[in-house]
GROMACS .gro file of C-alpha atoms in nm:
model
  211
    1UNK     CA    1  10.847  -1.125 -13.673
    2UNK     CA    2  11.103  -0.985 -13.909
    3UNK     CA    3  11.454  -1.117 -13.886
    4UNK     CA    4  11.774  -0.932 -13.921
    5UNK     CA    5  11.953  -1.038 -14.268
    6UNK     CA    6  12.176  -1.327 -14.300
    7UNK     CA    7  12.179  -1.396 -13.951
    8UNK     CA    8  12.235  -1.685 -13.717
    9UNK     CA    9  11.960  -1.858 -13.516
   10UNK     CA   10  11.961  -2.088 -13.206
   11UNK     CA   11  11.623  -2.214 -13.052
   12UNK     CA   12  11.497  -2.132 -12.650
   13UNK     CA   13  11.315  -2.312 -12.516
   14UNK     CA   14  11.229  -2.215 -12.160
   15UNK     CA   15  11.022  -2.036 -11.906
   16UNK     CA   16  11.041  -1.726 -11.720
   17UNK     CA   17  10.988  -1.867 -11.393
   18UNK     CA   18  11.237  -2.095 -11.417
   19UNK     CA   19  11.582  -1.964 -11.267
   20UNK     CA   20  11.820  -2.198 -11.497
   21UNK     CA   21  11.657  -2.013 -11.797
   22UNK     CA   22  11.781  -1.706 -11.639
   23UNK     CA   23  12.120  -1.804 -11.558
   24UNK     CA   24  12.152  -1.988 -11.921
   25UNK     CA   25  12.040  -1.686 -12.091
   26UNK     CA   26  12.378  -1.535 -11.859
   27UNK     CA   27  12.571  -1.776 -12.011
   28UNK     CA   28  12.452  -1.718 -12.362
   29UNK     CA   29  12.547  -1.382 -12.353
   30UNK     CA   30  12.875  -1.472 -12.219
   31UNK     CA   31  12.913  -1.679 -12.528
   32UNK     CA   32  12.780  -1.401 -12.729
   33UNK     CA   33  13.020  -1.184 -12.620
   34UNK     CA   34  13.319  -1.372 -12.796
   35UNK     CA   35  13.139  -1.410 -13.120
   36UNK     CA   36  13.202  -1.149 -13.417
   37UNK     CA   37  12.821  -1.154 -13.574
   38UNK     CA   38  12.501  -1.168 -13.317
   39UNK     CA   39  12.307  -1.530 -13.252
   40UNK     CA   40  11.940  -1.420 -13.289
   41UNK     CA   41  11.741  -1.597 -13.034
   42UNK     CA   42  11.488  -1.768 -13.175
   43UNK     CA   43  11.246  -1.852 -12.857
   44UNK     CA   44  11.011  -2.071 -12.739
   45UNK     CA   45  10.764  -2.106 -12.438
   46UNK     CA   46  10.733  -2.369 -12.211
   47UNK     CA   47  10.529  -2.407 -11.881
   48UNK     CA   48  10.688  -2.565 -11.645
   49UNK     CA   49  10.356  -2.542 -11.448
   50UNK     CA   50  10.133  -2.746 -11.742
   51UNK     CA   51  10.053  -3.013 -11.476
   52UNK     CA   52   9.952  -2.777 -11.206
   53UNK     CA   53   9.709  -2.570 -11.466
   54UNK     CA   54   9.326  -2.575 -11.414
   55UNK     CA   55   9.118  -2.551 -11.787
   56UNK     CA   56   9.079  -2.155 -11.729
   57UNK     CA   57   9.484  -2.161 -11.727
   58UNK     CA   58   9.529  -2.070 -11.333
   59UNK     CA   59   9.714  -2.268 -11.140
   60UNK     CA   60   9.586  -2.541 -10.881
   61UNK     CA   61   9.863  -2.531 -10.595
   62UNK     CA   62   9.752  -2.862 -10.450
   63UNK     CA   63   9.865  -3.054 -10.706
   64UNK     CA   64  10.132  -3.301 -10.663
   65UNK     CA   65  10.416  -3.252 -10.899
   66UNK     CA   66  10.673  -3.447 -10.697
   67UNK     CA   67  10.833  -3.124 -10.656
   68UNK     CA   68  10.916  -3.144 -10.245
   69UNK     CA   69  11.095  -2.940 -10.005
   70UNK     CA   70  11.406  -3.140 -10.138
   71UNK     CA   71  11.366  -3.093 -10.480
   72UNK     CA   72  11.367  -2.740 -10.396
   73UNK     CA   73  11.659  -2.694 -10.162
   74UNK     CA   74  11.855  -2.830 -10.410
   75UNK     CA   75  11.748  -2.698 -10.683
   76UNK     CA   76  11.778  -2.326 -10.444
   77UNK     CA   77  12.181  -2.448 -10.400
   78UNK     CA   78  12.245  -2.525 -10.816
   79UNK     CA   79  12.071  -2.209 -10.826
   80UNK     CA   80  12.368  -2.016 -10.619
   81UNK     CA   81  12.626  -2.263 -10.751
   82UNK     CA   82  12.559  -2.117 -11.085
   83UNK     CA   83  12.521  -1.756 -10.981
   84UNK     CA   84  12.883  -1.789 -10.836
   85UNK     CA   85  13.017  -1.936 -11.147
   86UNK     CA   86  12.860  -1.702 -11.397
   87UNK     CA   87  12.900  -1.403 -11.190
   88UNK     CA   88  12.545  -1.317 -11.162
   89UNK     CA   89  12.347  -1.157 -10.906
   90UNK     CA   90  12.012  -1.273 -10.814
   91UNK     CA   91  11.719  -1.103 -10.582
   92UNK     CA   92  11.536  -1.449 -10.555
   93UNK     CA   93  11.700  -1.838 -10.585
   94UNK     CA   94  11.317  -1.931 -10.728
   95UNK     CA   95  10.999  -1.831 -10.778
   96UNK     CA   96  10.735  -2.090 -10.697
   97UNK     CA   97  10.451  -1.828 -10.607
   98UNK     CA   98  10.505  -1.654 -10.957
   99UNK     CA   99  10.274  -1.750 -11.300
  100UNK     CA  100  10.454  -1.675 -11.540
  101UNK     CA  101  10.186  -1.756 -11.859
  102UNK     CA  102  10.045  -1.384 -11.905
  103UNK     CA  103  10.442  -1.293 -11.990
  104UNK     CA  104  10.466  -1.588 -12.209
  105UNK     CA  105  10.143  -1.480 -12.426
  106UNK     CA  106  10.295  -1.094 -12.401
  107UNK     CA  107  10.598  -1.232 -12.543
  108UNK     CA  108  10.458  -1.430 -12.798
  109UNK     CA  109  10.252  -1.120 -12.910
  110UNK     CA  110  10.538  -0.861 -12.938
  111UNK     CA  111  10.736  -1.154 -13.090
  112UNK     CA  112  10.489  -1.222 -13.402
  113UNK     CA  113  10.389  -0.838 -13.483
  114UNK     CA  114  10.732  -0.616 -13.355
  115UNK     CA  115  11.059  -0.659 -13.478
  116UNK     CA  116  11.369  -0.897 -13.319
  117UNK     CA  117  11.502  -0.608 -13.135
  118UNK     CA  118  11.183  -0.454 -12.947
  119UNK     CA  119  11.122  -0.834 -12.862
  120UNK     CA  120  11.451  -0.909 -12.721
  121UNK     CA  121  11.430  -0.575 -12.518
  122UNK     CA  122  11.099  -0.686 -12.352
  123UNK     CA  123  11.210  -1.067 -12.291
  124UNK     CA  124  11.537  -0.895 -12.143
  125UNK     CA  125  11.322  -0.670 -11.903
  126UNK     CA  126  11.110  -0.953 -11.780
  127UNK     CA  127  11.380  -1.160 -11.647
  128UNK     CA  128  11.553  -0.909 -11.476
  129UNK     CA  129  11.232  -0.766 -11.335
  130UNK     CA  130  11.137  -1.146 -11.165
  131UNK     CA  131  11.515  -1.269 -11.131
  132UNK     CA  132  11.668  -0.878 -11.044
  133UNK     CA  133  11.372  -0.707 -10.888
  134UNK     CA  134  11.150  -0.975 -10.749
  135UNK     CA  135  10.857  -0.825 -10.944
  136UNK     CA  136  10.564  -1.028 -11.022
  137UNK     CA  137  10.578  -1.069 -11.386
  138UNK     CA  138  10.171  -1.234 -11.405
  139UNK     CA  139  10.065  -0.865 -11.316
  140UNK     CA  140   9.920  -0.701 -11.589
  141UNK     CA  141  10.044  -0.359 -11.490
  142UNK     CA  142  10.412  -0.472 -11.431
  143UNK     CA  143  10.377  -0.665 -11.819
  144UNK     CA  144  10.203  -0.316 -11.952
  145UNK     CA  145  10.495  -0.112 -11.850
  146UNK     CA  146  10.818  -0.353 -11.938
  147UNK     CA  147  10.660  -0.336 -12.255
  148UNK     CA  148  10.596   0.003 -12.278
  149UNK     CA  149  10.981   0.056 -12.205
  150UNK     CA  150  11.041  -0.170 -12.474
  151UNK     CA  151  10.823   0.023 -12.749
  152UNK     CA  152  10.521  -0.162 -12.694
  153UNK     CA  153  10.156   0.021 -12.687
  154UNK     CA  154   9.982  -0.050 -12.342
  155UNK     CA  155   9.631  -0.093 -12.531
  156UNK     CA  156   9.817  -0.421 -12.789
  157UNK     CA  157   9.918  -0.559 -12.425
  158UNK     CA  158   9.589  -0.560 -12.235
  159UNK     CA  159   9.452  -0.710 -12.539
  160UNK     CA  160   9.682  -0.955 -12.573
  161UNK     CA  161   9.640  -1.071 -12.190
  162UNK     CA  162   9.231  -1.108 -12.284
  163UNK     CA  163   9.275  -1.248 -12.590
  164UNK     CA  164   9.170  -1.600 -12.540
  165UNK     CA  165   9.246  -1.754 -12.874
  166UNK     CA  166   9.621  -1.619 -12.841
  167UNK     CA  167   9.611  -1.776 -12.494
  168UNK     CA  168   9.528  -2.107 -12.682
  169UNK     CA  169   9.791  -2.077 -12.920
  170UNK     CA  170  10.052  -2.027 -12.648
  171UNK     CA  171   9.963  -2.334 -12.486
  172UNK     CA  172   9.963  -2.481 -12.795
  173UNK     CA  173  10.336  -2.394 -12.828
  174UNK     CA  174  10.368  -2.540 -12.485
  175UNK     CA  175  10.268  -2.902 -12.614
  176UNK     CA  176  10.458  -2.886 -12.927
  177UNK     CA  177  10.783  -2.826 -12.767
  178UNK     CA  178  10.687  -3.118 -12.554
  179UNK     CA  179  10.598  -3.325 -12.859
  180UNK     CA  180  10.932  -3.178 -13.020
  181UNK     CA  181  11.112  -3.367 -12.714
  182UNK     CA  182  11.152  -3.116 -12.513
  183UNK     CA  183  11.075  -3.213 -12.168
  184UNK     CA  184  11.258  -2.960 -11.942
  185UNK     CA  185  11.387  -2.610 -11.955
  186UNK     CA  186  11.624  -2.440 -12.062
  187UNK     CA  187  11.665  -2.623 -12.387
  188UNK     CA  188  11.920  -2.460 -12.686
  189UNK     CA  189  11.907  -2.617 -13.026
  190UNK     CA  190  12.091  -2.533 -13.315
  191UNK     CA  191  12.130  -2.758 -13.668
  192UNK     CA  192  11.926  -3.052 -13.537
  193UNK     CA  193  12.150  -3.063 -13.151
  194UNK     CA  194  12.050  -2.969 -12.805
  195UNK     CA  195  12.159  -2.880 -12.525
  196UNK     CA  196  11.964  -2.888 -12.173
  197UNK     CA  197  12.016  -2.685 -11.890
  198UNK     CA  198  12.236  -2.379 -11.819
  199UNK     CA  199  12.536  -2.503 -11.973
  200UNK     CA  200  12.847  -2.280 -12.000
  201UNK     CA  201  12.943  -2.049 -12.242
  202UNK     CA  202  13.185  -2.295 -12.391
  203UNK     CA  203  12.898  -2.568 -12.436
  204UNK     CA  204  12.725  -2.332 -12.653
  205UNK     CA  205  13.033  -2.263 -12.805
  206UNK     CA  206  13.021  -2.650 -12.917
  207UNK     CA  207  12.718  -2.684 -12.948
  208UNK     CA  208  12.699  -2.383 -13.271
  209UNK     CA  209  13.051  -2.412 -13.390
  210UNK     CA  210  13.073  -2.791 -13.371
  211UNK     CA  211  13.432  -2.711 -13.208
   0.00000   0.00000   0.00000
C-alpha cells in the first residue's frame, strides 16, 4: 500500500457489520474536519462473528454467543442514541443477517496492491452501502461494483473472493488484533493509546493530540 508523504496515522480496528464502526468512522471525520493535515487511516479487520464461523468460514447461526434479544435492543437504542448525537442517518440500527468477511478480504486486497486513496474510496462505499442502503455487502456482485466505482478491476475482485490463501491471511489478521488486545470493535490507536467504541470527535481529539 503506498502512503501519502509525511503523514499521520491512527489504527482501525473494526468490522463492517458492526454499526459503532460506522458511527465512529462519523465521528472521525468530524474530528477530521477540524484538523489542518489529513489522519490516514491505517485499518484493520476484525470479525465480530469469529465464534459463530464454521472451518469453510460461513457462519453457523445456532451458535450461542450470549448475544440475546436484550443485548440487541439495546445495543439497537445506543445505536439511535448515537445517530442523534452525530447527526447521522441510518437505513438499518444492525445487521445480524449480514457476513461481512468477503468485504473484509476485498478490502484487504485493494488495501495491499492500490494506493491509500482508491482504498479509502472503497471502505467508504461499503459502509454506506450496508449502513445507507441496506445492501448486502457478502454479495459478490454488490463487492465487484463498489469496487469498480472505486477504480478497482472486477476480474482482481472475483479473484480475491476465491482466493483461499488471502482468505487465510485475513483471518489471520482477525487473531492478531485479538492477540494485540483488541477484543471489541471499533478500536482507534495512535502512539501506543486506544480508544474503544464510537467515541466523540473530541476523544479522538485527545486521544492524537494528547490535549
Amino acid at each position: 500500500m503506498s502512503e501519502t508523504q509525511g503523514s499521520e496515522r491512527i489504527t482501525v480496528y473494526s468490522d463492517y457489520v458492526c454499526p459503532f464502526c460506522y458511527l465512529g468512522r462519523e465521528s472521525l471525520n468530524q474530528y477530521q474536519s477540524t484538523r489542518e493535515s489529513e489522519l490516514e487511516i491505517d485499518w484493520h479487520p476484525f470479525d465480530l462473528r469469529s465464534q459463530k464461523r464454521n472451518p469453510d468460514g460461513t457462519i453457523d447461526h445456532s451458535v450461542d454467543d450470549g448475544k440475546d434479544d436484550e443485548y440487541y435492543e439495546q445495543a439497537k437504542q445506543g445505536v439511535r442514541r448515537l445517530q442523534e448525537k452525530y447527526d447521522v442517518e441510518m437505513d438499518l440500527d444492525i445487521a445480524t443477517d449480514i457476513d461481512s468477511l468477503p468485504a473484509q478480504v476485498v478490502s484487504y486486497y485493494v488495501k495491499e496492491h492500490y494506493d491509500y486513496e482508491t482504498w479509502l474510496d472503497f471502505d467508504v462505499a461499503v459502509f454506506e452501502a450496508l449502513w445507507q442502503e441496506g445492501r448486502d455487502i457478502g454479495d459478490e456482485d454488490v463487492l465487484v461494483e463498489l469496487a469498480e466505482e472505486a477504480g478497482v478491476d472486477a476480474d482482481e475482485v472475483r479473484s480475491a473472493l476465491d482466493d483461499d490463501s488471502l482468505r487465510a491471511t485475513v483471518r489471520e489478521q482477525f487473531t492478531a488484533a485479538q492477540q494485540q488486545g483488541v477484543t471489541g470493535v471499533p478500536t482507534f490507536a495512535y502512539d501506543g493509546y486506544a480508544a474503544r467504541g464510537a467515541v466523540p470527535p473530541e476523544q479522538l481529539e485527545r486521544l492524537v493530540e494528547g490535549t
